[in-house]
Short mmCIF file of N, CA and C in Angstrom, two decimals:
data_model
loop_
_atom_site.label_atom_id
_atom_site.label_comp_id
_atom_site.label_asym_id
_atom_site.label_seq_id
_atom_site.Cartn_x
_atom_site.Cartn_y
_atom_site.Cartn_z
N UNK A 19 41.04 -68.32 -98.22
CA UNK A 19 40.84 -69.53 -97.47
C UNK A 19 39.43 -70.07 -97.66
N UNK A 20 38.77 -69.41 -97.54
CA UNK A 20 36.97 -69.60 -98.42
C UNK A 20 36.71 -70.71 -99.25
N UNK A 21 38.03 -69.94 -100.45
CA UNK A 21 37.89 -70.73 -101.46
C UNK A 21 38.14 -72.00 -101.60
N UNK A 22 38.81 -72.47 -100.56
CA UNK A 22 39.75 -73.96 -100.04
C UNK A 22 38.42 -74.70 -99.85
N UNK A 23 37.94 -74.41 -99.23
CA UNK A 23 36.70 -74.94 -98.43
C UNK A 23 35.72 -75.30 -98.95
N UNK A 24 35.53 -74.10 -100.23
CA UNK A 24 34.10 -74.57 -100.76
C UNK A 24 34.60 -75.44 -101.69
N UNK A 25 33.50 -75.84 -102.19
CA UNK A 25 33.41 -76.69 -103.44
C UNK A 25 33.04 -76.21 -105.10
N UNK A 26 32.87 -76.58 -106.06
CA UNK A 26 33.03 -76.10 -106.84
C UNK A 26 31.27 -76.63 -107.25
N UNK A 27 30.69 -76.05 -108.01
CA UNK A 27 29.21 -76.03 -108.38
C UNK A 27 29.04 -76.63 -109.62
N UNK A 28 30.19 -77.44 -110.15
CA UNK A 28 29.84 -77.85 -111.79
C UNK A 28 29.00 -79.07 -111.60
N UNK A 29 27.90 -79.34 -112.25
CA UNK A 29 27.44 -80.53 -112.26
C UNK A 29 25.94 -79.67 -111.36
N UNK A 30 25.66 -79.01 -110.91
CA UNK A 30 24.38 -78.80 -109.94
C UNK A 30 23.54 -77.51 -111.16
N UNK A 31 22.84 -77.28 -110.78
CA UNK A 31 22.19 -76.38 -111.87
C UNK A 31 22.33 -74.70 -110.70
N UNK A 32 22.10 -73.76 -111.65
CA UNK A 32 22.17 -72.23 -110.62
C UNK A 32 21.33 -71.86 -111.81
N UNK A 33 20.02 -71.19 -110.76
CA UNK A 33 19.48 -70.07 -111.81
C UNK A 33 19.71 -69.06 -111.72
N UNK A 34 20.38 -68.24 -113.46
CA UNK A 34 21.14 -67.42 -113.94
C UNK A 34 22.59 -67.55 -113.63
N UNK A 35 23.13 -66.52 -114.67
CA UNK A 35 24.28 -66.71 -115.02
C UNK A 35 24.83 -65.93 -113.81
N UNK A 36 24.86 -64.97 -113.49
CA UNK A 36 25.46 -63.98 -112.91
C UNK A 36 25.92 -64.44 -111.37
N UNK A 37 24.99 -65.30 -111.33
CA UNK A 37 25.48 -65.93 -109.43
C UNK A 37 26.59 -66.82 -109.76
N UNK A 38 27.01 -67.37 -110.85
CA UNK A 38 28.16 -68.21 -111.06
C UNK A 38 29.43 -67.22 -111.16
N UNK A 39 28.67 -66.46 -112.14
CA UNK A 39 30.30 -65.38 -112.82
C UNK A 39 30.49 -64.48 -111.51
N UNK A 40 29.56 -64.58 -110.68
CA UNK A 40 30.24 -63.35 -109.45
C UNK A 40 31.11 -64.21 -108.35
N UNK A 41 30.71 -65.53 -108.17
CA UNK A 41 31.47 -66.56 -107.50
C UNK A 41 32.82 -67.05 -108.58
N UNK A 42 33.02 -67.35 -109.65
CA UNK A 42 33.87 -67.29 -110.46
C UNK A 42 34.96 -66.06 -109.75
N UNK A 43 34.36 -65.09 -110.25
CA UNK A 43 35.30 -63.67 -109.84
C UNK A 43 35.65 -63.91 -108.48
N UNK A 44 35.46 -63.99 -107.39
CA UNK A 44 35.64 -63.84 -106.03
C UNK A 44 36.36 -64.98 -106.09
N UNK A 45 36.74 -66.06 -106.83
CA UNK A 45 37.61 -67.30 -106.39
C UNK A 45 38.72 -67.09 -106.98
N UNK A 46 38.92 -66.34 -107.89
CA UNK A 46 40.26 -65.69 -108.61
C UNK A 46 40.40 -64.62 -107.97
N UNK A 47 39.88 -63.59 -107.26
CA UNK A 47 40.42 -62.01 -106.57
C UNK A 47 41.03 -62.93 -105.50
N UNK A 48 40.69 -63.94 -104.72
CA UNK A 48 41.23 -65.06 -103.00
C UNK A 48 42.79 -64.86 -103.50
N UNK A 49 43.00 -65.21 -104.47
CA UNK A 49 44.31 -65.75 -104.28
C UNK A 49 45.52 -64.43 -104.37
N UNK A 50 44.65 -63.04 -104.93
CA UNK A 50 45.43 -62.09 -105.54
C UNK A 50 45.33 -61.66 -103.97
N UNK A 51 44.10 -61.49 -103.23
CA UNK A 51 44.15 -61.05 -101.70
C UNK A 51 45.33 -61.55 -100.60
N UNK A 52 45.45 -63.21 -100.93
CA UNK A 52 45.93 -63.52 -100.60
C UNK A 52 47.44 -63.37 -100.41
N UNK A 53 47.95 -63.29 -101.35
CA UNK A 53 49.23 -62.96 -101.85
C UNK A 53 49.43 -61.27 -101.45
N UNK A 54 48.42 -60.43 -101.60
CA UNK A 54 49.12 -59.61 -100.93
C UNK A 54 49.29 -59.33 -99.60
N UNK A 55 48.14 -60.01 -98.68
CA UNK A 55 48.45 -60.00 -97.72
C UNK A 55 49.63 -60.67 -96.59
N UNK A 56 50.35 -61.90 -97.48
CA UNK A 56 51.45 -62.65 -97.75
C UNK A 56 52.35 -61.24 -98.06
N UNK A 57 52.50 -61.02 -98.69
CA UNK A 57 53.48 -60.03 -98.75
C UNK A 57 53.77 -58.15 -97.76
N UNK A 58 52.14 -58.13 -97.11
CA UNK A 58 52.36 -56.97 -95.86
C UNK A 58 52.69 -57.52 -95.14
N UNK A 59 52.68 -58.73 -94.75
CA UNK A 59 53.09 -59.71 -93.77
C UNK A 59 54.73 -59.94 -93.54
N UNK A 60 55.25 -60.16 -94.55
CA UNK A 60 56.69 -60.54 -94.79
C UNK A 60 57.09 -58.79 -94.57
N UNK A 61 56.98 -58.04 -95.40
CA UNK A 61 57.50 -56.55 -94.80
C UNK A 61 57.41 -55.99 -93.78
N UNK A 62 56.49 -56.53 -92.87
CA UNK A 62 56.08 -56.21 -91.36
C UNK A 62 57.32 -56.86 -90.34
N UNK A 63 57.18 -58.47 -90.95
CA UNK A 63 58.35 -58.99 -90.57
C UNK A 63 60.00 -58.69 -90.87
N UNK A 64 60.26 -58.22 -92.11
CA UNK A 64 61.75 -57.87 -92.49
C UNK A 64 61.69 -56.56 -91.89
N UNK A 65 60.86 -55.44 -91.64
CA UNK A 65 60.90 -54.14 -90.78
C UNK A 65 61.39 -54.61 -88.97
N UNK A 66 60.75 -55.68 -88.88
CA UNK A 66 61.09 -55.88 -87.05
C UNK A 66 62.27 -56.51 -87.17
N UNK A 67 62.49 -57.46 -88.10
CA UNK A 67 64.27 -58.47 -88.01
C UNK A 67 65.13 -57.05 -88.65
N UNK A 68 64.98 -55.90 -88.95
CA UNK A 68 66.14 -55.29 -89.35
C UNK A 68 65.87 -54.01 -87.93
N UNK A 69 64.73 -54.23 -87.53
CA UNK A 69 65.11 -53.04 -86.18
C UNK A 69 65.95 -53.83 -84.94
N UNK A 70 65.35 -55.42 -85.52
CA UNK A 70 66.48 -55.98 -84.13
C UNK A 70 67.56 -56.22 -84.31
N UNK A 71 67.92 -56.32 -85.64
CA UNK A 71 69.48 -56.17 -86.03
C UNK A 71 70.30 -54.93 -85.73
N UNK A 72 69.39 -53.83 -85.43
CA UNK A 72 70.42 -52.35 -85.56
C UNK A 72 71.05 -52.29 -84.06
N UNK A 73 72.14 -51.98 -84.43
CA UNK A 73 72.09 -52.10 -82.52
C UNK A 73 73.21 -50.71 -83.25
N UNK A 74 72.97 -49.57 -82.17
CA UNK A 74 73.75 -48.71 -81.74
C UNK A 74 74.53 -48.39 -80.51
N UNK A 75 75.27 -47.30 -80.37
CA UNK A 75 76.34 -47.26 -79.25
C UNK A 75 75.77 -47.46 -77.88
N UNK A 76 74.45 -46.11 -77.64
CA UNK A 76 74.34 -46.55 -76.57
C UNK A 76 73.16 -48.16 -76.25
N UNK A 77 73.15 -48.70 -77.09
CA UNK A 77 72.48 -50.05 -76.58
C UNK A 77 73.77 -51.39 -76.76
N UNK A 78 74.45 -51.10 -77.39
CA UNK A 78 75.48 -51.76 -77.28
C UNK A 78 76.60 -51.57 -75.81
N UNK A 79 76.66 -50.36 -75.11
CA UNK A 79 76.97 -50.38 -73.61
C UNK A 79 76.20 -50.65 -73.04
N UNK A 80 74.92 -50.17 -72.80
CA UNK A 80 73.77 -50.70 -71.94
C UNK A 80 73.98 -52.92 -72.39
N UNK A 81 74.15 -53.12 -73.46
CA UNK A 81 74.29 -54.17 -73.18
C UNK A 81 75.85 -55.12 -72.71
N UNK A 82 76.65 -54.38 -72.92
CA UNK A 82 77.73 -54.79 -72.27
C UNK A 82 78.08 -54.73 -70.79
N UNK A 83 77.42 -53.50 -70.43
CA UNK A 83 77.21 -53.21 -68.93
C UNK A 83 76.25 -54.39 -68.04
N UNK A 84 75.22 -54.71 -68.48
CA UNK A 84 74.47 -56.10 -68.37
C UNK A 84 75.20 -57.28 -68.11
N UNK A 85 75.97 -57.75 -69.05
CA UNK A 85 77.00 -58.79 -69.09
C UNK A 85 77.57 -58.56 -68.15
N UNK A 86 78.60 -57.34 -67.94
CA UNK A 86 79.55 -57.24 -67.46
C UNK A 86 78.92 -58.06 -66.01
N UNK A 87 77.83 -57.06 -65.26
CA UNK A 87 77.09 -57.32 -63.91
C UNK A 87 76.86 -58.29 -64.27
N UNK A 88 76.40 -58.97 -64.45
CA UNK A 88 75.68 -60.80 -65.10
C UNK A 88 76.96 -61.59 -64.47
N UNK A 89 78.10 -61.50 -65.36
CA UNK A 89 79.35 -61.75 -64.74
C UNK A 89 79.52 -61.97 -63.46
N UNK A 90 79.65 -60.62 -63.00
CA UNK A 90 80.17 -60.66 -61.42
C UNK A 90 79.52 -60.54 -60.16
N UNK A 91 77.91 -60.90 -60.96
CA UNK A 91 77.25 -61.57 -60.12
C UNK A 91 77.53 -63.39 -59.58
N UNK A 92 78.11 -63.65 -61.08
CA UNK A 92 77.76 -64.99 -61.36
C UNK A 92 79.48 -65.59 -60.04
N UNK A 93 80.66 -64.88 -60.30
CA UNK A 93 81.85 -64.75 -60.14
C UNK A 93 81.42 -64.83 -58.39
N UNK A 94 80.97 -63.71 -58.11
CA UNK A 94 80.46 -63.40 -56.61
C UNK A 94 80.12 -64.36 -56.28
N UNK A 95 78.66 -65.33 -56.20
CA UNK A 95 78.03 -66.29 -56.42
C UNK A 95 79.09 -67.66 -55.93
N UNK A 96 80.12 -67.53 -56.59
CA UNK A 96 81.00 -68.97 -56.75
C UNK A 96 81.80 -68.66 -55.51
N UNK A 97 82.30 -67.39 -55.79
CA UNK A 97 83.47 -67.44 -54.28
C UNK A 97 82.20 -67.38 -53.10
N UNK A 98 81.09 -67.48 -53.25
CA UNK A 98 80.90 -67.02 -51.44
C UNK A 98 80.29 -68.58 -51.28
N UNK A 99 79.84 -69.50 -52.47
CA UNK A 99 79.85 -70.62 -52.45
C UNK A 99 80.86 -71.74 -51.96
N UNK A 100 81.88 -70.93 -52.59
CA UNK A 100 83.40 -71.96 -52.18
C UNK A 100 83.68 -71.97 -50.94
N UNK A 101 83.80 -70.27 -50.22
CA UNK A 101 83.99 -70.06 -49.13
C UNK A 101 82.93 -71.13 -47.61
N UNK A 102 81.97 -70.88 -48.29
CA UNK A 102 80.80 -71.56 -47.37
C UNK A 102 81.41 -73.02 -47.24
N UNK A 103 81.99 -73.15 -48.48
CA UNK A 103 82.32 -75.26 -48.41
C UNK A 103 83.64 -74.98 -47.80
N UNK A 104 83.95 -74.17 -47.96
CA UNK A 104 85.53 -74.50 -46.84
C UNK A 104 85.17 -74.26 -45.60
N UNK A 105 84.13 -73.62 -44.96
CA UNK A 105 83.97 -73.45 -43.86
C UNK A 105 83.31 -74.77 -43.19
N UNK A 106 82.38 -75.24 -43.90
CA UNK A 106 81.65 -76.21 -43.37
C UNK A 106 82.57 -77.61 -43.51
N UNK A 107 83.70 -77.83 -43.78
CA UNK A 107 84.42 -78.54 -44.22
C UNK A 107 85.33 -78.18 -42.63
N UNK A 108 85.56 -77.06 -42.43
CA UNK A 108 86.22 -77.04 -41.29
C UNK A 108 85.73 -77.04 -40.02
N UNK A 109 84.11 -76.79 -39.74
CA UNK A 109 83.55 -77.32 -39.28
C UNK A 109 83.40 -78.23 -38.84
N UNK A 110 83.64 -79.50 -39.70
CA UNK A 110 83.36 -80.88 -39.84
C UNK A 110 85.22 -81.12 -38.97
N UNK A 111 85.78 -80.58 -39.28
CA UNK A 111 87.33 -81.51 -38.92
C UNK A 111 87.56 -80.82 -37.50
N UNK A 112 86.74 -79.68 -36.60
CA UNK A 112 86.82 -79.13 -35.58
C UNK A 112 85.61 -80.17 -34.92
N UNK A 113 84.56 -80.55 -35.43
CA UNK A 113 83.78 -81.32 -34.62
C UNK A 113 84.46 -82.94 -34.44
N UNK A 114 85.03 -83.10 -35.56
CA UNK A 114 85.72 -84.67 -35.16
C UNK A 114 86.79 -84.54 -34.09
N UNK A 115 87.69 -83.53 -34.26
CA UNK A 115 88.69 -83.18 -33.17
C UNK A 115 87.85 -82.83 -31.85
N UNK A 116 86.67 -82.08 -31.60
CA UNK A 116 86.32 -82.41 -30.42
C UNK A 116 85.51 -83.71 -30.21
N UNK A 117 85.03 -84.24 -30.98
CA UNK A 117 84.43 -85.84 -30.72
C UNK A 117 85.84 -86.91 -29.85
N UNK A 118 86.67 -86.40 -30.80
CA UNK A 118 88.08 -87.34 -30.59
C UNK A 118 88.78 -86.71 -28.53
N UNK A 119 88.86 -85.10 -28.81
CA UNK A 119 89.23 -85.06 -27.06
C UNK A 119 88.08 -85.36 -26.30
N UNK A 120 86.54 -85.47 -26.56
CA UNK A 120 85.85 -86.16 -25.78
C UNK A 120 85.74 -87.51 -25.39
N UNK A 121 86.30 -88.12 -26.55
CA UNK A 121 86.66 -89.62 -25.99
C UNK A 121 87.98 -89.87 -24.96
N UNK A 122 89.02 -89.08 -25.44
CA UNK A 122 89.93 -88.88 -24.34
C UNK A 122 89.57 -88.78 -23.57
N UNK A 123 88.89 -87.60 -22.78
CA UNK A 123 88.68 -86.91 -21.57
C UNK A 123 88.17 -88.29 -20.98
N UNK A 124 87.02 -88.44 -21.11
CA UNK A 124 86.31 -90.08 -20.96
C UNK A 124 87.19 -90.74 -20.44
N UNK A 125 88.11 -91.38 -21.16
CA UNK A 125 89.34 -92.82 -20.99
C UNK A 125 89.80 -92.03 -19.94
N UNK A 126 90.44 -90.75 -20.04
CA UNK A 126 91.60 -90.47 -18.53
C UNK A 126 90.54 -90.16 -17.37
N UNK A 127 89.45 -89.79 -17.32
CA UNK A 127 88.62 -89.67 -16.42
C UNK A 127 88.62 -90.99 -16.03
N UNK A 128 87.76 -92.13 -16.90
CA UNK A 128 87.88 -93.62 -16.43
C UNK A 128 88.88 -93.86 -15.63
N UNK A 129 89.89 -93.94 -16.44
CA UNK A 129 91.37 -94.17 -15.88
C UNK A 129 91.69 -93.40 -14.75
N UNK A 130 91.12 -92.26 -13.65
CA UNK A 130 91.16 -91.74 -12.56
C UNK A 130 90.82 -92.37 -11.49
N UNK A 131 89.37 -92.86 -12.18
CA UNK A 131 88.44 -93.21 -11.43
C UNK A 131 88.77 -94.79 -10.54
N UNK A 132 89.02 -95.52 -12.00
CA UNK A 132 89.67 -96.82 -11.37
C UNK A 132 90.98 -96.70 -11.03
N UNK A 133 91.85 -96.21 -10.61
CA UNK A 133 93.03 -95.69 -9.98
C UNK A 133 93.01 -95.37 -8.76
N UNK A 134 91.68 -94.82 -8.33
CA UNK A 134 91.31 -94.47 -6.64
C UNK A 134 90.81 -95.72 -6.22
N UNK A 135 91.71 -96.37 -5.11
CA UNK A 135 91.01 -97.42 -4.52
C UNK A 135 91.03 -96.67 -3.24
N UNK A 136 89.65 -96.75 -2.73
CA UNK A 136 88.83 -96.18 -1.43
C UNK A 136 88.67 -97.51 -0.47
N UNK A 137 89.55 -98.50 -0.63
CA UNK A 137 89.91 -99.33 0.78
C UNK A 137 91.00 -98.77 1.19
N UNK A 138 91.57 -98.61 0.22
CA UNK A 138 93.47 -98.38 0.42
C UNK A 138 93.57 -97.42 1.01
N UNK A 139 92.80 -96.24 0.80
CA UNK A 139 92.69 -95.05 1.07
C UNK A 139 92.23 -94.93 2.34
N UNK A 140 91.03 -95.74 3.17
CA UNK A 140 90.57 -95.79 4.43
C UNK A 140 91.77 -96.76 5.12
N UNK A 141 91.98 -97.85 4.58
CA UNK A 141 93.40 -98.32 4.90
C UNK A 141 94.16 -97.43 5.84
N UNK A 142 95.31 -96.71 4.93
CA UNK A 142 96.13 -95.64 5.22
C UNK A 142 95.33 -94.70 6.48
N UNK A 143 94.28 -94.39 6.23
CA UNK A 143 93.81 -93.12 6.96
C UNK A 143 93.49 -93.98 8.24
N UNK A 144 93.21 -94.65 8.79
CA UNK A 144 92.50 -95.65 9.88
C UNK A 144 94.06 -95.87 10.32
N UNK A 145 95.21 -96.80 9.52
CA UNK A 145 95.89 -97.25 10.36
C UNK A 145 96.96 -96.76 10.14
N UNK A 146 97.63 -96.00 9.53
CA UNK A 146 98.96 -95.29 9.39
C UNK A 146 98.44 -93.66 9.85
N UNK A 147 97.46 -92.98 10.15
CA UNK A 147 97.25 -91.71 10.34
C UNK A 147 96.39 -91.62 11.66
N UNK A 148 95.68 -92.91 11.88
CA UNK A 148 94.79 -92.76 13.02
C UNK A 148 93.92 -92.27 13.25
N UNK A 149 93.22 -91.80 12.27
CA UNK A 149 91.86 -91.35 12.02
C UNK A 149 90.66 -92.07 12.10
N UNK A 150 89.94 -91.57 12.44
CA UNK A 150 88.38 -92.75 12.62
C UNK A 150 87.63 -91.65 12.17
N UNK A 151 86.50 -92.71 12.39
CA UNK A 151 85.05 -91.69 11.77
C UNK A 151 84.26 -90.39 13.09
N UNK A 152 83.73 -89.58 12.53
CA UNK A 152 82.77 -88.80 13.96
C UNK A 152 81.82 -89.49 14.30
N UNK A 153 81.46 -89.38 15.36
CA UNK A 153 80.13 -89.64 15.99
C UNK A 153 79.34 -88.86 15.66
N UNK A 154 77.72 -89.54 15.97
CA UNK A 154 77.10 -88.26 16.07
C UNK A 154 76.78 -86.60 16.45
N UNK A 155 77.26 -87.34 17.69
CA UNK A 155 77.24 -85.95 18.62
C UNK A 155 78.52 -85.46 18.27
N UNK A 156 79.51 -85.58 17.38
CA UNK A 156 80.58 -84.87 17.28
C UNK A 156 80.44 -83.79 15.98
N UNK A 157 78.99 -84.09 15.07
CA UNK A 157 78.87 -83.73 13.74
C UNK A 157 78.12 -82.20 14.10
N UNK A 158 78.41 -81.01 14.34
CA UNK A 158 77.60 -79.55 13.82
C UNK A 158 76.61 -79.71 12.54
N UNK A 159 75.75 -79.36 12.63
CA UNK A 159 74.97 -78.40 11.58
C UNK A 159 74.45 -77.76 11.73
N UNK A 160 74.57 -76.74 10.88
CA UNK A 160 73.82 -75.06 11.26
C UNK A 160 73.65 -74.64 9.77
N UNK A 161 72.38 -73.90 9.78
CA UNK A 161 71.55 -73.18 8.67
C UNK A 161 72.22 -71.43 8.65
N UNK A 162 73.08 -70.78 7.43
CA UNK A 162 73.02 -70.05 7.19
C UNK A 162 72.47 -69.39 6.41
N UNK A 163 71.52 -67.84 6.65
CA UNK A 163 70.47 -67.85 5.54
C UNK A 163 70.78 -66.69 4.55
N UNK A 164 72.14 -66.31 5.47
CA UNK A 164 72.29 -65.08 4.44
C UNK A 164 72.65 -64.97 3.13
N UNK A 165 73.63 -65.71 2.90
CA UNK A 165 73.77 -66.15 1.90
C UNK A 165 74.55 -67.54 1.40
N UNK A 166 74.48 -68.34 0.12
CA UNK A 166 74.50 -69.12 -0.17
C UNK A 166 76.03 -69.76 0.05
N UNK A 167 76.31 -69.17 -0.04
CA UNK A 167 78.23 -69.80 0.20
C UNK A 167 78.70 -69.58 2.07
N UNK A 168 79.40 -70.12 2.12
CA UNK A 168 80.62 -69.86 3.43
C UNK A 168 81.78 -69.24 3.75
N UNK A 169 81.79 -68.27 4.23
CA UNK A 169 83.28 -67.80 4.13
C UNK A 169 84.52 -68.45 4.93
N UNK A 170 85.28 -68.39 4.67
CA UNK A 170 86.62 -69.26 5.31
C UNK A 170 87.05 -68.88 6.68
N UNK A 171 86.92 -67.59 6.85
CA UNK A 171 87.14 -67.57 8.24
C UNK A 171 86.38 -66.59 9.08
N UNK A 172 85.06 -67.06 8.88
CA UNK A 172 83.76 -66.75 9.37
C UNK A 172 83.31 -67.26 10.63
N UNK A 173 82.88 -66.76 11.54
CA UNK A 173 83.03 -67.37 13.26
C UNK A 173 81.32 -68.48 13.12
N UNK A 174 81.64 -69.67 13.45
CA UNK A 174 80.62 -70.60 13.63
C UNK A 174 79.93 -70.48 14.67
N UNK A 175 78.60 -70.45 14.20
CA UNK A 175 77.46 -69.71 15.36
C UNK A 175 77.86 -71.15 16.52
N UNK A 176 77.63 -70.69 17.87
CA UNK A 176 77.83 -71.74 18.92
C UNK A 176 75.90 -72.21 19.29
N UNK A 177 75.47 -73.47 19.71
CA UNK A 177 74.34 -73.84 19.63
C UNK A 177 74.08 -73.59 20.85
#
Protein backbone atom coordinates (compact mmCIF):
# COMPACT_ATOMS: atom_id res chain seq x y z
CA UNK A 1 0.00 0.00 0.00
CA UNK A 2 3.21 2.32 0.44
CA UNK A 3 3.83 1.82 -2.83
CA UNK A 4 0.34 3.31 -4.05
CA UNK A 5 1.11 6.37 -2.36
CA UNK A 6 4.42 7.22 -3.16
CA UNK A 7 5.54 8.56 -6.18
CA UNK A 8 8.01 7.56 -8.40
CA UNK A 9 11.58 9.62 -8.36
CA UNK A 10 12.33 9.71 -12.21
CA UNK A 11 13.11 13.10 -13.26
CA UNK A 12 14.66 14.37 -9.55
CA UNK A 13 18.33 13.56 -9.06
CA UNK A 14 19.41 10.86 -5.85
CA UNK A 15 22.89 10.75 -4.77
CA UNK A 16 24.10 7.25 -5.54
CA UNK A 17 22.84 4.45 -6.99
CA UNK A 18 21.98 2.21 -4.24
CA UNK A 19 19.12 4.45 -2.58
CA UNK A 20 17.22 3.98 -5.92
CA UNK A 21 17.95 0.13 -6.45
CA UNK A 22 16.93 -0.51 -2.70
CA UNK A 23 13.58 1.50 -3.29
CA UNK A 24 13.30 -0.23 -6.76
CA UNK A 25 13.49 -3.64 -4.78
CA UNK A 26 10.99 -2.82 -2.00
CA UNK A 27 8.34 -1.66 -4.76
CA UNK A 28 8.47 -5.07 -6.47
CA UNK A 29 8.76 -7.35 -2.94
CA UNK A 30 4.84 -4.81 -2.05
CA UNK A 31 3.13 -6.61 -4.39
CA UNK A 32 4.65 -10.28 -3.76
CA UNK A 33 3.77 -9.30 0.21
CA UNK A 34 0.84 -8.39 -0.82
CA UNK A 35 -0.49 -11.23 -2.54
CA UNK A 36 0.49 -13.36 0.02
CA UNK A 37 -1.06 -11.89 2.54
CA UNK A 38 -4.26 -11.91 0.13
CA UNK A 39 -3.97 -15.35 0.13
CA UNK A 40 -3.55 -16.16 4.38
CA UNK A 41 -6.44 -14.15 4.31
CA UNK A 42 -8.71 -16.10 1.94
CA UNK A 43 -7.55 -19.53 3.82
CA UNK A 44 -8.40 -18.04 7.14
CA UNK A 45 -11.63 -17.30 5.54
CA UNK A 46 -12.40 -20.76 3.57
CA UNK A 47 -11.21 -22.51 7.19
CA UNK A 48 -14.23 -20.48 9.10
CA UNK A 49 -17.00 -20.89 5.96
CA UNK A 50 -16.16 -24.72 6.04
CA UNK A 51 -16.31 -24.93 10.04
CA UNK A 52 -19.70 -23.19 9.64
CA UNK A 53 -20.77 -25.44 7.10
CA UNK A 54 -20.06 -28.71 9.23
CA UNK A 55 -22.87 -29.24 11.21
CA UNK A 56 -23.01 -32.58 13.13
CA UNK A 57 -25.64 -34.71 15.04
CA UNK A 58 -25.47 -33.29 18.14
CA UNK A 59 -25.67 -29.56 16.84
CA UNK A 60 -28.09 -30.42 14.43
CA UNK A 61 -30.65 -31.51 17.57
CA UNK A 62 -29.53 -28.81 19.72
CA UNK A 63 -30.66 -26.93 16.71
CA UNK A 64 -33.85 -28.48 16.01
CA UNK A 65 -34.73 -28.49 19.63
CA UNK A 66 -34.39 -24.49 19.38
CA UNK A 67 -36.89 -24.35 16.58
CA UNK A 68 -38.93 -26.72 17.88
CA UNK A 69 -39.30 -24.23 21.39
CA UNK A 70 -39.13 -21.08 19.03
CA UNK A 71 -42.30 -22.67 17.64
CA UNK A 72 -44.32 -23.20 20.56
CA UNK A 73 -43.42 -20.35 22.01
CA UNK A 74 -44.52 -18.49 19.04
CA UNK A 75 -47.97 -21.01 18.84
CA UNK A 76 -48.46 -20.25 22.76
CA UNK A 77 -48.12 -16.54 22.11
CA UNK A 78 -51.15 -16.60 19.48
CA UNK A 79 -53.63 -18.71 21.46
CA UNK A 80 -53.29 -16.67 24.72
CA UNK A 81 -53.52 -13.63 22.32
CA UNK A 82 -56.72 -14.88 20.69
CA UNK A 83 -58.08 -15.91 23.92
CA UNK A 84 -57.52 -12.35 25.49
CA UNK A 85 -59.56 -10.89 22.21
CA UNK A 86 -62.37 -13.13 22.83
CA UNK A 87 -62.56 -12.18 26.22
CA UNK A 88 -62.41 -8.56 25.84
CA UNK A 89 -64.85 -8.86 23.06
CA UNK A 90 -67.14 -10.41 25.59
CA UNK A 91 -66.56 -8.01 27.85
CA UNK A 92 -67.64 -5.44 25.55
CA UNK A 93 -71.20 -7.32 24.68
CA UNK A 94 -71.74 -7.92 28.74
CA UNK A 95 -71.13 -4.14 29.27
CA UNK A 96 -73.60 -3.09 26.43
CA UNK A 97 -76.17 -5.61 27.85
CA UNK A 98 -75.77 -3.98 31.17
CA UNK A 99 -75.76 -0.34 29.68
CA UNK A 100 -79.02 -1.58 27.83
CA UNK A 101 -80.87 -3.14 31.45
CA UNK A 102 -79.73 0.15 32.93
CA UNK A 103 -81.66 2.09 30.64
CA UNK A 104 -84.56 -0.17 31.31
CA UNK A 105 -84.45 -0.12 34.92
CA UNK A 106 -84.52 3.85 34.44
CA UNK A 107 -87.77 3.88 31.99
CA UNK A 108 -89.75 1.30 34.47
CA UNK A 109 -88.56 3.15 37.48
CA UNK A 110 -89.74 6.49 35.59
CA UNK A 111 -92.71 4.76 34.62
CA UNK A 112 -93.44 3.93 38.59
CA UNK A 113 -92.82 7.02 39.54
CA UNK A 114 -95.26 8.86 37.26
CA UNK A 115 -97.92 6.21 37.90
CA UNK A 116 -98.12 7.23 41.70
CA UNK A 117 -100.40 10.07 41.88
CA UNK A 118 -100.13 11.31 45.64
CA UNK A 119 -103.50 13.43 45.33
CA UNK A 120 -105.37 10.36 44.44
CA UNK A 121 -103.77 8.60 46.98
CA UNK A 122 -104.54 11.31 49.88
CA UNK A 123 -107.87 11.43 48.00
CA UNK A 124 -108.80 7.80 48.83
CA UNK A 125 -107.11 7.89 52.28
CA UNK A 126 -108.97 11.26 53.61
CA UNK A 127 -112.28 10.35 52.06
CA UNK A 128 -113.02 6.72 51.39
CA UNK A 129 -110.84 5.45 54.59
CA UNK A 130 -111.12 8.44 56.90
CA UNK A 131 -107.90 9.07 57.80
CA UNK A 132 -106.43 12.47 58.61
CA UNK A 133 -103.17 13.65 59.57
CA UNK A 134 -101.60 13.55 63.55
CA UNK A 135 -101.29 16.35 65.52
CA UNK A 136 -98.64 17.32 67.28
CA UNK A 137 -99.21 16.17 70.47
CA UNK A 138 -100.30 12.90 68.96
CA UNK A 139 -96.58 12.34 67.33
CA UNK A 140 -93.95 10.14 70.05
CA UNK A 141 -90.34 10.47 69.74
CA UNK A 142 -87.92 8.71 71.65
CA UNK A 143 -84.04 8.19 71.36
CA UNK A 144 -82.87 4.61 71.42
CA UNK A 145 -79.20 4.28 72.11
CA UNK A 146 -78.64 0.83 72.17
CA UNK A 147 -78.67 0.04 69.14
CA UNK A 148 -79.26 1.23 65.70
CA UNK A 149 -82.36 -0.60 64.45
CA UNK A 150 -85.91 -1.32 66.18
CA UNK A 151 -87.28 -4.37 67.00
CA UNK A 152 -90.91 -5.18 66.08
CA UNK A 153 -92.24 -6.04 69.12
CA UNK A 154 -90.18 -4.19 71.51
CA UNK A 155 -92.18 -2.34 74.45
CA UNK A 156 -92.10 1.65 73.76
CA UNK A 157 -90.52 3.45 76.58
CA UNK A 158 -93.69 5.55 78.16
CA UNK A 159 -92.57 9.48 78.69
Amino acid sequence: MAARNRRPVYGTYVSGSTVRAEELRREMQEPQRDAARRMAVNRAVRRNQEKALYMDLPYVIMLTLAAICALSICVSYLHVQSTMASRIHHIELLEKELEQLKSENDALQTAIHTDIDLDHVYKVATEELGMVYANRNQVLLYDKTESEYVRQYEDIPKH
